[in-house]
Short mmCIF file of C-alpha atoms in Angstrom, two decimals:
data_model
loop_
_atom_site.label_atom_id
_atom_site.label_comp_id
_atom_site.label_asym_id
_atom_site.label_seq_id
_atom_site.Cartn_x
_atom_site.Cartn_y
_atom_site.Cartn_z
CA UNK A 295 -50.04 72.22 49.32
CA UNK A 296 -47.75 73.82 51.92
CA UNK A 297 -44.79 76.04 51.17
CA UNK A 298 -41.43 74.43 50.64
CA UNK A 299 -38.49 76.03 52.44
CA UNK A 300 -35.62 73.68 51.65
CA UNK A 301 -34.54 71.36 48.86
CA UNK A 302 -31.53 69.09 48.59
CA UNK A 303 -30.09 69.97 45.20
CA UNK A 304 -26.80 68.70 43.85
CA UNK A 305 -25.68 67.53 47.26
CA UNK A 306 -26.47 70.72 49.14
CA UNK A 307 -29.47 71.79 51.17
CA UNK A 308 -30.73 74.93 49.49
CA UNK A 309 -33.08 77.41 51.14
CA UNK A 310 -36.14 78.32 49.10
CA UNK A 311 -39.50 79.83 49.95
CA UNK A 312 -41.93 78.64 47.30
CA UNK A 313 -45.46 77.35 46.95
CA UNK A 314 -45.57 73.56 46.93
CA UNK A 315 -47.59 73.57 43.69
CA UNK A 316 -44.75 75.10 41.68
CA UNK A 317 -42.91 72.80 39.37
CA UNK A 318 -39.42 71.66 40.24
CA UNK A 319 -38.22 72.98 36.88
CA UNK A 320 -39.52 76.44 37.67
CA UNK A 321 -37.84 76.51 41.09
CA UNK A 322 -34.54 75.17 39.73
CA UNK A 323 -34.40 77.70 36.91
CA UNK A 324 -36.03 80.78 38.45
CA UNK A 325 -35.14 80.54 42.14
CA UNK A 326 -31.87 78.59 42.19
CA UNK A 327 -30.42 79.80 38.85
CA UNK A 328 -29.78 76.23 37.69
CA UNK A 329 -30.68 76.67 34.05
CA UNK A 330 -29.25 73.46 32.61
CA UNK A 331 -32.64 71.74 32.66
CA UNK A 332 -34.80 73.06 29.84
CA UNK A 333 -38.50 73.76 29.44
CA UNK A 334 -39.58 71.78 26.41
CA UNK A 335 -43.17 70.62 26.17
CA UNK A 336 -44.27 71.35 29.74
CA UNK A 337 -46.15 68.04 29.75
CA UNK A 338 -43.40 65.56 30.64
CA UNK A 339 -43.33 64.17 27.12
CA UNK A 340 -40.04 65.43 25.63
CA UNK A 341 -37.46 64.89 28.40
CA UNK A 342 -35.66 68.24 28.07
CA UNK A 343 -36.36 68.94 31.75
CA UNK A 344 -35.08 65.61 33.09
CA UNK A 345 -33.35 65.64 36.48
CA UNK A 346 -32.71 62.85 38.95
CA UNK A 347 -34.73 62.36 42.12
CA UNK A 348 -32.82 59.93 44.32
CA UNK A 349 -31.13 58.71 41.14
CA UNK A 350 -34.32 58.18 39.15
CA UNK A 351 -34.80 60.15 35.93
CA UNK A 352 -37.75 62.46 36.52
CA UNK A 353 -39.51 65.07 34.41
CA UNK A 354 -39.11 68.25 36.44
CA UNK A 355 -41.71 70.16 34.41
CA UNK A 356 -44.52 68.03 35.86
CA UNK A 357 -43.07 67.40 39.32
CA UNK A 358 -44.24 69.77 42.03
CA UNK A 359 -41.70 70.78 44.66
CA UNK A 360 -44.25 69.89 47.30
CA UNK A 361 -44.11 66.25 46.21
CA UNK A 362 -40.34 65.92 46.56
CA UNK A 363 -40.00 65.77 50.33
CA UNK A 364 -36.48 64.79 51.40
CA UNK A 365 -35.49 63.18 48.11
CA UNK A 366 -32.25 64.39 46.55
CA UNK A 367 -32.39 66.37 43.32
CA UNK A 368 -29.49 66.12 40.88
CA UNK A 369 -29.28 68.40 37.85
CA UNK A 370 -26.87 68.46 34.92
CA UNK A 371 -24.85 71.04 36.87
CA UNK A 372 -23.90 68.30 39.36
CA UNK A 373 -22.03 66.10 36.90
CA UNK A 374 -18.87 68.01 36.05
CA UNK A 375 -16.24 68.79 38.69
CA UNK A 376 -13.33 71.17 38.99
CA UNK A 377 -13.88 72.60 35.51
CA UNK A 378 -13.92 69.16 33.88
CA UNK A 379 -16.87 67.60 32.13
CA UNK A 380 -18.21 64.29 33.36
CA UNK A 381 -17.12 61.42 31.07
CA UNK A 382 -20.69 61.12 29.77
CA UNK A 383 -20.82 64.84 28.94
CA UNK A 384 -17.46 64.55 27.19
CA UNK A 385 -18.74 61.55 25.23
CA UNK A 386 -21.69 63.62 23.97
CA UNK A 387 -19.27 66.31 22.79
CA UNK A 388 -16.89 63.82 21.20
CA UNK A 389 -19.69 61.98 19.38
CA UNK A 390 -21.44 65.17 18.28
CA UNK A 391 -24.48 63.90 20.17
CA UNK A 392 -26.19 67.23 19.77
CA UNK A 393 -27.12 69.76 17.16
CA UNK A 394 -29.08 72.58 18.75
CA UNK A 395 -28.39 70.97 22.19
CA UNK A 396 -31.75 71.93 23.67
CA UNK A 397 -32.46 68.32 24.60
CA UNK A 398 -28.90 67.46 25.62
CA UNK A 399 -29.06 68.00 29.38
CA UNK A 400 -32.18 65.84 29.60
CA UNK A 401 -30.59 63.20 27.40
CA UNK A 402 -27.48 63.13 29.56
CA UNK A 403 -29.41 62.93 32.83
CA UNK A 404 -31.58 60.09 31.51
CA UNK A 405 -28.49 58.26 30.25
CA UNK A 406 -26.67 58.90 33.53
CA UNK A 407 -29.57 57.38 35.45
CA UNK A 408 -29.46 54.31 33.21
CA UNK A 409 -25.69 53.93 33.55
CA UNK A 410 -25.86 54.19 37.34
CA UNK A 411 -28.21 51.19 37.36
CA UNK A 412 -26.69 49.28 34.45
CA UNK A 413 -23.07 50.22 33.63
CA UNK A 414 -22.93 48.19 30.39
CA UNK A 415 -26.37 48.32 28.83
CA UNK A 416 -27.10 46.72 25.48
CA UNK A 417 -28.09 48.92 22.56
CA UNK A 418 -31.72 47.87 22.93
CA UNK A 419 -31.62 48.68 26.66
CA UNK A 420 -30.26 52.15 25.89
CA UNK A 421 -32.94 52.75 23.27
CA UNK A 422 -35.70 51.53 25.60
CA UNK A 423 -34.36 53.65 28.48
CA UNK A 424 -34.11 56.78 26.35
CA UNK A 425 -37.64 56.37 25.03
CA UNK A 426 -39.43 59.62 25.75
CA UNK A 427 -36.38 61.83 25.33
CA UNK A 428 -36.99 63.65 22.08
CA UNK A 429 -34.36 65.28 19.89
CA UNK A 430 -35.99 67.54 17.33
CA UNK A 431 -32.72 67.63 15.36
CA UNK A 432 -32.77 63.85 14.98
CA UNK A 433 -29.27 63.09 16.25
CA UNK A 434 -30.39 59.81 17.77
CA UNK A 435 -27.61 57.68 16.28
CA UNK A 436 -24.94 60.04 17.61
CA UNK A 437 -26.68 60.13 21.00
CA UNK A 438 -26.61 56.33 21.06
CA UNK A 439 -22.91 56.39 20.16
CA UNK A 440 -22.27 58.94 22.92
CA UNK A 441 -24.04 56.86 25.56
CA UNK A 442 -22.06 53.75 24.62
CA UNK A 443 -18.80 55.72 24.74
CA UNK A 444 -19.84 57.38 28.00
CA UNK A 445 -20.54 53.97 29.52
CA UNK A 446 -17.07 52.76 28.58
CA UNK A 447 -15.47 55.96 29.90
CA UNK A 448 -17.38 55.76 33.17
CA UNK A 449 -16.24 52.19 33.67
CA UNK A 450 -12.65 53.23 32.96
CA UNK A 451 -12.91 56.13 35.39
CA UNK A 452 -14.26 53.82 38.08
CA UNK A 453 -11.26 51.49 37.86
#
């Protein structure tokens, strides 16, 4: 796989010089200093590394940078602006949707992807969409509460 020299990350073209076989997670964390995405299982099973590729929730620990092409990468660092948390991030804080918070960035990115496609999902749609995002602390009910509140806040912010 050829070397990759540029990635579109969080709305900016970023110069890199990496082997195409490297994982996106590795390049984000080690080369671009974007450490919000976490290394969990390394097998795409836990969701801690979730980022968006052209708006689709993607496990960055199993995605090679050589497979990305011109698709746009969005990380948790892209959500907040001007020192303010995104409404979904704030909803996670307000609902206590975290304990150790290791899974939180992946949870938020998966939920953000869902809410971009479906602004008012049902509880069962949220649960189905979040399937595969694992919280070892077991704060699932608070995460569900946070996503519902985040959805309402995002709709309010859009009006």
